[in-house]
Structure formats: C-alpha cells, structure tokens
GROMACS .gro file of C-alpha atoms in nm:
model
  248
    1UNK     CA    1  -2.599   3.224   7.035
    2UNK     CA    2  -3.006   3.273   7.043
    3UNK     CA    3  -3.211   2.980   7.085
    4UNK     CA    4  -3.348   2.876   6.740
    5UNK     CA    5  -3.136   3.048   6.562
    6UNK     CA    6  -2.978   2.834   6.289
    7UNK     CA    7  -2.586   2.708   6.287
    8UNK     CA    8  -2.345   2.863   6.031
    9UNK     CA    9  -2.055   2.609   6.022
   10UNK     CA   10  -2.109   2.380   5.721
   11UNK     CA   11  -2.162   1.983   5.859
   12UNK     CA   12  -1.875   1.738   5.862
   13UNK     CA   13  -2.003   1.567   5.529
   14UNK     CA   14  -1.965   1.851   5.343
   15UNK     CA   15  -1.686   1.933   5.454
   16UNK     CA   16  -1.537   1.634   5.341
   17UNK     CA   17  -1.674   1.640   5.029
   18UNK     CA   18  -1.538   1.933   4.995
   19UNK     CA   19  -1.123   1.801   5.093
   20UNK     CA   20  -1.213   1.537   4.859
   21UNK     CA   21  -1.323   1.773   4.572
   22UNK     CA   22  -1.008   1.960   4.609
   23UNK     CA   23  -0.781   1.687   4.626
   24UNK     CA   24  -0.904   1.494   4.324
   25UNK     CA   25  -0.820   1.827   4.155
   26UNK     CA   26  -0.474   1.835   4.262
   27UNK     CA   27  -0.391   1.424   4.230
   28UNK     CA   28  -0.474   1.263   3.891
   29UNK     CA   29  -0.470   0.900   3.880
   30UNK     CA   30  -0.186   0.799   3.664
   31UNK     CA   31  -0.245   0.512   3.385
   32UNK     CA   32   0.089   0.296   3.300
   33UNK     CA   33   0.136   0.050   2.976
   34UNK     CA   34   0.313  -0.200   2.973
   35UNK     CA   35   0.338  -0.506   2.703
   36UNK     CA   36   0.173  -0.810   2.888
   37UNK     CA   37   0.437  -1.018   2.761
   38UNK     CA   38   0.716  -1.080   2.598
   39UNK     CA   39   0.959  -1.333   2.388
   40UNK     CA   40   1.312  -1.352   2.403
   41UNK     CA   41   1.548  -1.624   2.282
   42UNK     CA   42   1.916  -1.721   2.498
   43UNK     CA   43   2.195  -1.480   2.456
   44UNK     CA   44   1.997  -1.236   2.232
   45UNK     CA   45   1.808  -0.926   2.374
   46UNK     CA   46   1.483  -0.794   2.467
   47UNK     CA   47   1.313  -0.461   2.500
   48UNK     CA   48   1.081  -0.391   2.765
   49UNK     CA   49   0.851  -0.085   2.681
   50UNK     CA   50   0.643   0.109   2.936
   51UNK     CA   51   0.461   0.450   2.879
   52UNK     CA   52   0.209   0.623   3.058
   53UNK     CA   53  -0.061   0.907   3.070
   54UNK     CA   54  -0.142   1.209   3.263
   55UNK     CA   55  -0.328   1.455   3.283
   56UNK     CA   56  -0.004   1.708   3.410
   57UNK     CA   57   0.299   1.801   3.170
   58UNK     CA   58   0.622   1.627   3.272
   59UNK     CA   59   0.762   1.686   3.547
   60UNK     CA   60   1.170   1.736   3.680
   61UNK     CA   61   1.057   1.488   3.926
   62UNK     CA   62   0.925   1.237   3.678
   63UNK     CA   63   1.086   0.894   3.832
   64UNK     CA   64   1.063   0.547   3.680
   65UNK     CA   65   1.123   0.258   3.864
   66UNK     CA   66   1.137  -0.139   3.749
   67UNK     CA   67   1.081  -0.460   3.973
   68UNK     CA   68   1.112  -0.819   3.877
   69UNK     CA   69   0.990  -1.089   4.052
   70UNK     CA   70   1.149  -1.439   3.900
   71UNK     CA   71   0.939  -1.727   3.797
   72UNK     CA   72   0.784  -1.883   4.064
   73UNK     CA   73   0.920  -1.610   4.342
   74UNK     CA   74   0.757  -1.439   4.554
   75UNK     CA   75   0.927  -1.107   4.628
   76UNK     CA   76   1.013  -0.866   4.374
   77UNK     CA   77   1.326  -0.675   4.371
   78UNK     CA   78   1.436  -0.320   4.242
   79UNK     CA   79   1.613  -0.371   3.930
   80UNK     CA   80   1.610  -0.012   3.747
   81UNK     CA   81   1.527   0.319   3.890
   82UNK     CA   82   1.537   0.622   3.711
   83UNK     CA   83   1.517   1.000   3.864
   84UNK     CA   84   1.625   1.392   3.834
   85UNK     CA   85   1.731   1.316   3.460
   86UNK     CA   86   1.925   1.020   3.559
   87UNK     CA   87   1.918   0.648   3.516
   88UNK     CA   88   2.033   0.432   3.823
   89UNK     CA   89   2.074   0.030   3.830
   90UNK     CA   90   2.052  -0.142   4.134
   91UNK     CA   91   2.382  -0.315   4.211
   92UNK     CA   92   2.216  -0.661   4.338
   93UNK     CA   93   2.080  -0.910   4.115
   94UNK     CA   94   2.166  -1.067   3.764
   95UNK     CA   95   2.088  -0.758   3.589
   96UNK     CA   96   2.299  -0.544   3.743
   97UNK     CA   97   2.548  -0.555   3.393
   98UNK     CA   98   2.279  -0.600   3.201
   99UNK     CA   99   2.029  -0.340   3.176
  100UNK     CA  100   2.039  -0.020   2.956
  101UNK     CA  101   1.832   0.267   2.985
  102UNK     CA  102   1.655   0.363   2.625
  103UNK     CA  103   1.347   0.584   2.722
  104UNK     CA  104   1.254   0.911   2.642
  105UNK     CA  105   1.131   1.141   2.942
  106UNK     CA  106   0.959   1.435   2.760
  107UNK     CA  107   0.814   1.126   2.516
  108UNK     CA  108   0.632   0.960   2.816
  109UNK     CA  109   0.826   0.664   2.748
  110UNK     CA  110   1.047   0.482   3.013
  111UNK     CA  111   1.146   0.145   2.862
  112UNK     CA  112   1.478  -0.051   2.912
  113UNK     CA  113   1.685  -0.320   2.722
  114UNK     CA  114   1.775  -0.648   2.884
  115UNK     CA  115   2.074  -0.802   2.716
  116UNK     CA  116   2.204  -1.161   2.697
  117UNK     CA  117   1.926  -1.346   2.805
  118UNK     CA  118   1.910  -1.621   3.029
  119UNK     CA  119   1.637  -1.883   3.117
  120UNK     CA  120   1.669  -1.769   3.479
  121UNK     CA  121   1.534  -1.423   3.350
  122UNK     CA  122   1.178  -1.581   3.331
  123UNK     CA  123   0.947  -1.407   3.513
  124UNK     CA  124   0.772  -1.114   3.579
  125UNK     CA  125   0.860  -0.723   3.523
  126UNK     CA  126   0.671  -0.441   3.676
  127UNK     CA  127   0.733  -0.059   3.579
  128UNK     CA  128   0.584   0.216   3.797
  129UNK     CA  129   0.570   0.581   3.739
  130UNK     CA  130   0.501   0.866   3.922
  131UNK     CA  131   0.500   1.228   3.800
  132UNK     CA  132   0.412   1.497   4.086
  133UNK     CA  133   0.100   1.587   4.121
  134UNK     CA  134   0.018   1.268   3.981
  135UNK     CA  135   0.138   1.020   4.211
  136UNK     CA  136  -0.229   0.774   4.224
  137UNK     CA  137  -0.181   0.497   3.948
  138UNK     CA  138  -0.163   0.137   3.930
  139UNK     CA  139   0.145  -0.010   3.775
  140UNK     CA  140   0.179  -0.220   3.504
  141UNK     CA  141   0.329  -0.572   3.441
  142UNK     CA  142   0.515  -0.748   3.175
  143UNK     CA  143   0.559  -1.116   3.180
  144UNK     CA  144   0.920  -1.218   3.040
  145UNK     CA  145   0.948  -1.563   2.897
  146UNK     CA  146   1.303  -1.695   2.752
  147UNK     CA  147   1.339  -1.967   2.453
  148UNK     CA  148   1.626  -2.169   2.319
  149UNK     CA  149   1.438  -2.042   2.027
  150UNK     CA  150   1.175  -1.814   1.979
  151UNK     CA  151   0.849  -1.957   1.873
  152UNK     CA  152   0.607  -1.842   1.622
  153UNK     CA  153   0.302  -1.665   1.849
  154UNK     CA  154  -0.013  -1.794   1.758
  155UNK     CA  155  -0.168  -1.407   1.684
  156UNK     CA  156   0.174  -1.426   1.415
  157UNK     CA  157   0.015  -1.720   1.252
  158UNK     CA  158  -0.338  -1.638   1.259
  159UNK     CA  159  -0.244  -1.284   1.139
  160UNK     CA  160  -0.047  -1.462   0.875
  161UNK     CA  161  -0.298  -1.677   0.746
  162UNK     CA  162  -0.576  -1.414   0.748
  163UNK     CA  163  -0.323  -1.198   0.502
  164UNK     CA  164  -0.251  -1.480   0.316
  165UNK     CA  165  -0.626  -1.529   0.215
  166UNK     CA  166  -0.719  -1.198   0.193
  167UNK     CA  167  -0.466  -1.138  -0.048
  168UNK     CA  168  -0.618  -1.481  -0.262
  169UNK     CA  169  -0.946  -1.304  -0.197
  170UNK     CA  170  -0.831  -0.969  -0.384
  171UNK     CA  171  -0.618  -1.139  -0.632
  172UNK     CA  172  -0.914  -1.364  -0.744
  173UNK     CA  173  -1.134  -1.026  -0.732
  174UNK     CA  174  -0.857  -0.851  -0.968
  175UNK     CA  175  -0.873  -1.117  -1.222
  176UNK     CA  176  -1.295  -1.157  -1.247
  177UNK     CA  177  -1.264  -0.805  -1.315
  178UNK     CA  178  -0.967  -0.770  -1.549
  179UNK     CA  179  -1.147  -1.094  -1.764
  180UNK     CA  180  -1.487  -0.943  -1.768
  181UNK     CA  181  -1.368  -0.591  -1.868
  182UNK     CA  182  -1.178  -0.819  -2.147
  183UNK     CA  183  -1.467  -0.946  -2.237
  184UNK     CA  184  -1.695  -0.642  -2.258
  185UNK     CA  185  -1.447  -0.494  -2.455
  186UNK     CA  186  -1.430  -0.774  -2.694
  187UNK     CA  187  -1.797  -0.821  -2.722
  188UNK     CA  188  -1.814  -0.408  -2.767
  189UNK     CA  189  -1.549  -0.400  -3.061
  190UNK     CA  190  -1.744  -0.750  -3.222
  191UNK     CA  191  -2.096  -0.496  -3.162
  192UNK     CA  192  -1.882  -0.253  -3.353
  193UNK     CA  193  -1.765  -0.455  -3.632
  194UNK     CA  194  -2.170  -0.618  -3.660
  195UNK     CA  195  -2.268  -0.252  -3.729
  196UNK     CA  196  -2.027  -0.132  -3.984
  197UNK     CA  197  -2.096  -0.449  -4.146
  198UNK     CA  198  -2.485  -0.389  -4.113
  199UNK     CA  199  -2.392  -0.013  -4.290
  200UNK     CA  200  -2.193  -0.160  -4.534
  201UNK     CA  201  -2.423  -0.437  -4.649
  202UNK     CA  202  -2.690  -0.145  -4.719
  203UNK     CA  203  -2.485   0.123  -4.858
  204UNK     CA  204  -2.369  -0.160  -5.079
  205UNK     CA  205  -2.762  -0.262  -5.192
  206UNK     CA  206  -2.796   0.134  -5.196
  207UNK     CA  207  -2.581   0.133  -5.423
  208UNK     CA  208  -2.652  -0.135  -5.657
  209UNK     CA  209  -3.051  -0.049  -5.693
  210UNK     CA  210  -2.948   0.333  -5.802
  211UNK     CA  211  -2.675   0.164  -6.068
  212UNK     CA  212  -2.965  -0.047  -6.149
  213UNK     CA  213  -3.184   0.216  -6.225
  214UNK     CA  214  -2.904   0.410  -6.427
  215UNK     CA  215  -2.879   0.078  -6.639
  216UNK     CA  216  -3.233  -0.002  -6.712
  217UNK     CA  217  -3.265   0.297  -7.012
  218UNK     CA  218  -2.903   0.213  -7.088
  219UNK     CA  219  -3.058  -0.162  -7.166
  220UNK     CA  220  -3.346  -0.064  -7.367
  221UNK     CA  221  -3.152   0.197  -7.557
  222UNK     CA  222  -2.922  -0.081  -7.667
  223UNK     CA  223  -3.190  -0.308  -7.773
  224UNK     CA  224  -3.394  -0.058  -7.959
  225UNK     CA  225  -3.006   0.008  -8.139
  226UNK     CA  226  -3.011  -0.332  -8.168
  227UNK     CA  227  -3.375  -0.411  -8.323
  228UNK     CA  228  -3.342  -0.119  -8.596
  229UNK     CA  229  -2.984  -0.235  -8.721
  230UNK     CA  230  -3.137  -0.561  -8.758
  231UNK     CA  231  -3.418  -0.412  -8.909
  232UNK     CA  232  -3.210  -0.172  -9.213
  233UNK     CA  233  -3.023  -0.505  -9.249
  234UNK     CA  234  -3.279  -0.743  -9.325
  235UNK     CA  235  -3.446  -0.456  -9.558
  236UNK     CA  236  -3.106  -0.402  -9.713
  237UNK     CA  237  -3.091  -0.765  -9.767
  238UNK     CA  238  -3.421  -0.794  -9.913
  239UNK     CA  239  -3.352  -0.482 -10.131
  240UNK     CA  240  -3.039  -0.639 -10.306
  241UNK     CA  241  -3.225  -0.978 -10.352
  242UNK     CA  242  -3.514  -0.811 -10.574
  243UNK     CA  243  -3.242  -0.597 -10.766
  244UNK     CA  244  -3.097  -0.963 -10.828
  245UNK     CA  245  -3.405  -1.086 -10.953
  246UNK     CA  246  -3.488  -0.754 -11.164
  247UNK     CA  247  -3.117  -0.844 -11.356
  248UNK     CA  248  -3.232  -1.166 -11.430
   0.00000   0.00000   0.00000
C-alpha cells in the first residue's frame, strides 16, 4: 500500500456498532406480567396468571417455565415447565400433585392453578418466558400469601367505599333534578292556569260592557213606555173626573 494513501477497512468501533445494530434486530427484549401478589385461603385454590409481549409471533419453541422460592428461602426450585406444546411438572417438591396447566399458547398466556393450599405454600413464584428470537427479558414475580381466611384487601375496601359514595353522590343528583323539574312544571301549569284566568276575567268584562251597551236603549225605551202610559192614564183619569162633574 502507498504511503498516505488512506485505509479502507472500517475501525473496530464501527464495526461493533454495527454487530450490535444487527443483533438488536434479531433479539427483542421480552416483557413478562405477572400479578405482584396474590390471596389464597387453606384447602381452596389459586390461579397464578402470567402473560407476556413480543415483538415476534409465537413460536413452536415458545417455553414457559415456573420457580418458587418458599417464604424465607433462599433458592428457588423448578416447579412447572412447559415446552413443544406440552406441559411438564417437576416431580420434586409439594406441588408436584398439585399444579394444573390452564394457559393458552397462541393467547400469550401461560398461567397455572395451584390447588389445596397450604400455609407452607407462602412465598414467592417466578414465571419466565422465552420465545425464539426473543430470548432477552426479565421475568416476573408473584408473591403467594395463604389465609385461614381470606381478608378483605384494602384497594377492595377503598374501591368499595368510593362506589358507595359516588352512587349517594348521583342518587342525591337524580333527585335535585327530578324535584326541580317537578317544580318547574308545577309553577309552568300554575303560569298557565294565571293566564287563562287573566283571558277569562277580560273576555268576561268584554262581554258585560257590549251587553251593557245593548241594554242602555233597551232601558230608556222602557221608561219612555213607561212615562207615556202613565201619562194617557192620568189624562184618562182626569177626562172621566170632568165628565163626572159635567153629570152633576
């Protein structure tokens, strides 16, 4: 190669930027979701759900696999594995007869039942998942915790009481309404009744002042009937008296 003359192999950052570039595009970071925990009274059952994203379609080498590590232990053990379309349970441990498999491959879902509960099953349950490409991914953990009887969660409660007054809340706001369109309609039919009243009252002086008028000749026709009959019968009276006197 000439002196000067400038190098064509790319530098070893590039490079592995490069690697890095391509492999992010093959491996996806995998997300798991789990509960964070969970109830569960003696002798009944529980359900422990776990799902996950990715960014690939499922995969025929889609595996599952649960660990629990009891209360206060240190090491967790394999308790549930499931791979190639089939559901395996470990054969060591107290949940060997114990677990059943109720997830849904093609639904992203991988949970399992744990029957008959026991207050040694306290502790913690961890599901990982790995579908190919996507094998990067943190796991996720669900803390079991067994009751003689299961209590009331505080989020039930608060959730409860929240309902509780928002219901008082809309009931109080159905019956301001339901009394003040009561009242509005009351007040509109009294408005109505005021009016026709109103009419009524002066059709009814309407009326009178026009029979009033008709009357008034009516009146002095009858007196002016009146004043000449008394009239011919005072003159008729007077006439007889002088042909009375004439006699005499």
């Amino acid at each position: 190669m000439a002196a000067g003359a400038p190098s064509s192999s790319p530098s070893p950052i590039l490079a592995a930027l490069l690697f890095s570039s391509l492999a992010l595009s093959r491996v996806q970071a995998i997300v798991v979701y789990t509960d964070k925990e969970v109830h569960g009274a003696v002798g009944s059952q529980v359900t422990l759900y776990c799902s996950f994203w990715s960014s690939e379609w499922v995969s025929d080498d889609l595996s599952f696999t649960w660990r629990y590590q009891p209360e206060g232990g240190r090491d967790a053990i394999s308790i549930f594995h499931y791979a190639k379309g089939q559901p395996y349970i470990d054969e060591v441990g107290t949940f060997k007869e114990r677990i059943q498999w109720v997830g849904d491959p093609y639904r992203k879902d991988g949970s399992i039942v744990i029957h008959n509960l026991d207050y040694s099953d306290n502790g913690t349950f961890t599901c990982d998942v790995k579908n190919p490409p996507d094998i990067v991914g943190k796991t996720s953990q669900v803390t079991l915790y067994v009751f003689e009887k299961v209590p009331t969660r505080y989020g039930v409660v608060l959730g409860a009481v929240i309902g509780g007054v928002l219901g008082v809340v809309l009931l109080a706001l159905l019956l301001f309404y339901l009394i003040r369109y009561c009242w509005l309609r009351r007040q509109a039919a009294l408005q109505r009744r005021l009016s026709a009243m109103e009419k009524g009252k002066l059709h009814k002086a309407a009326k009178d002042s026009t029979k009033r008028g008709r009357q008034t000749p009516v009146l002095y026709a009858m007196l002016d009937h009146s004043r000449s009959t008394k009239a011919a019968s005072e003159k008729k009276a007077k006439g007889l008296g002088e042909s009375r006197k004439d006699k005499k």
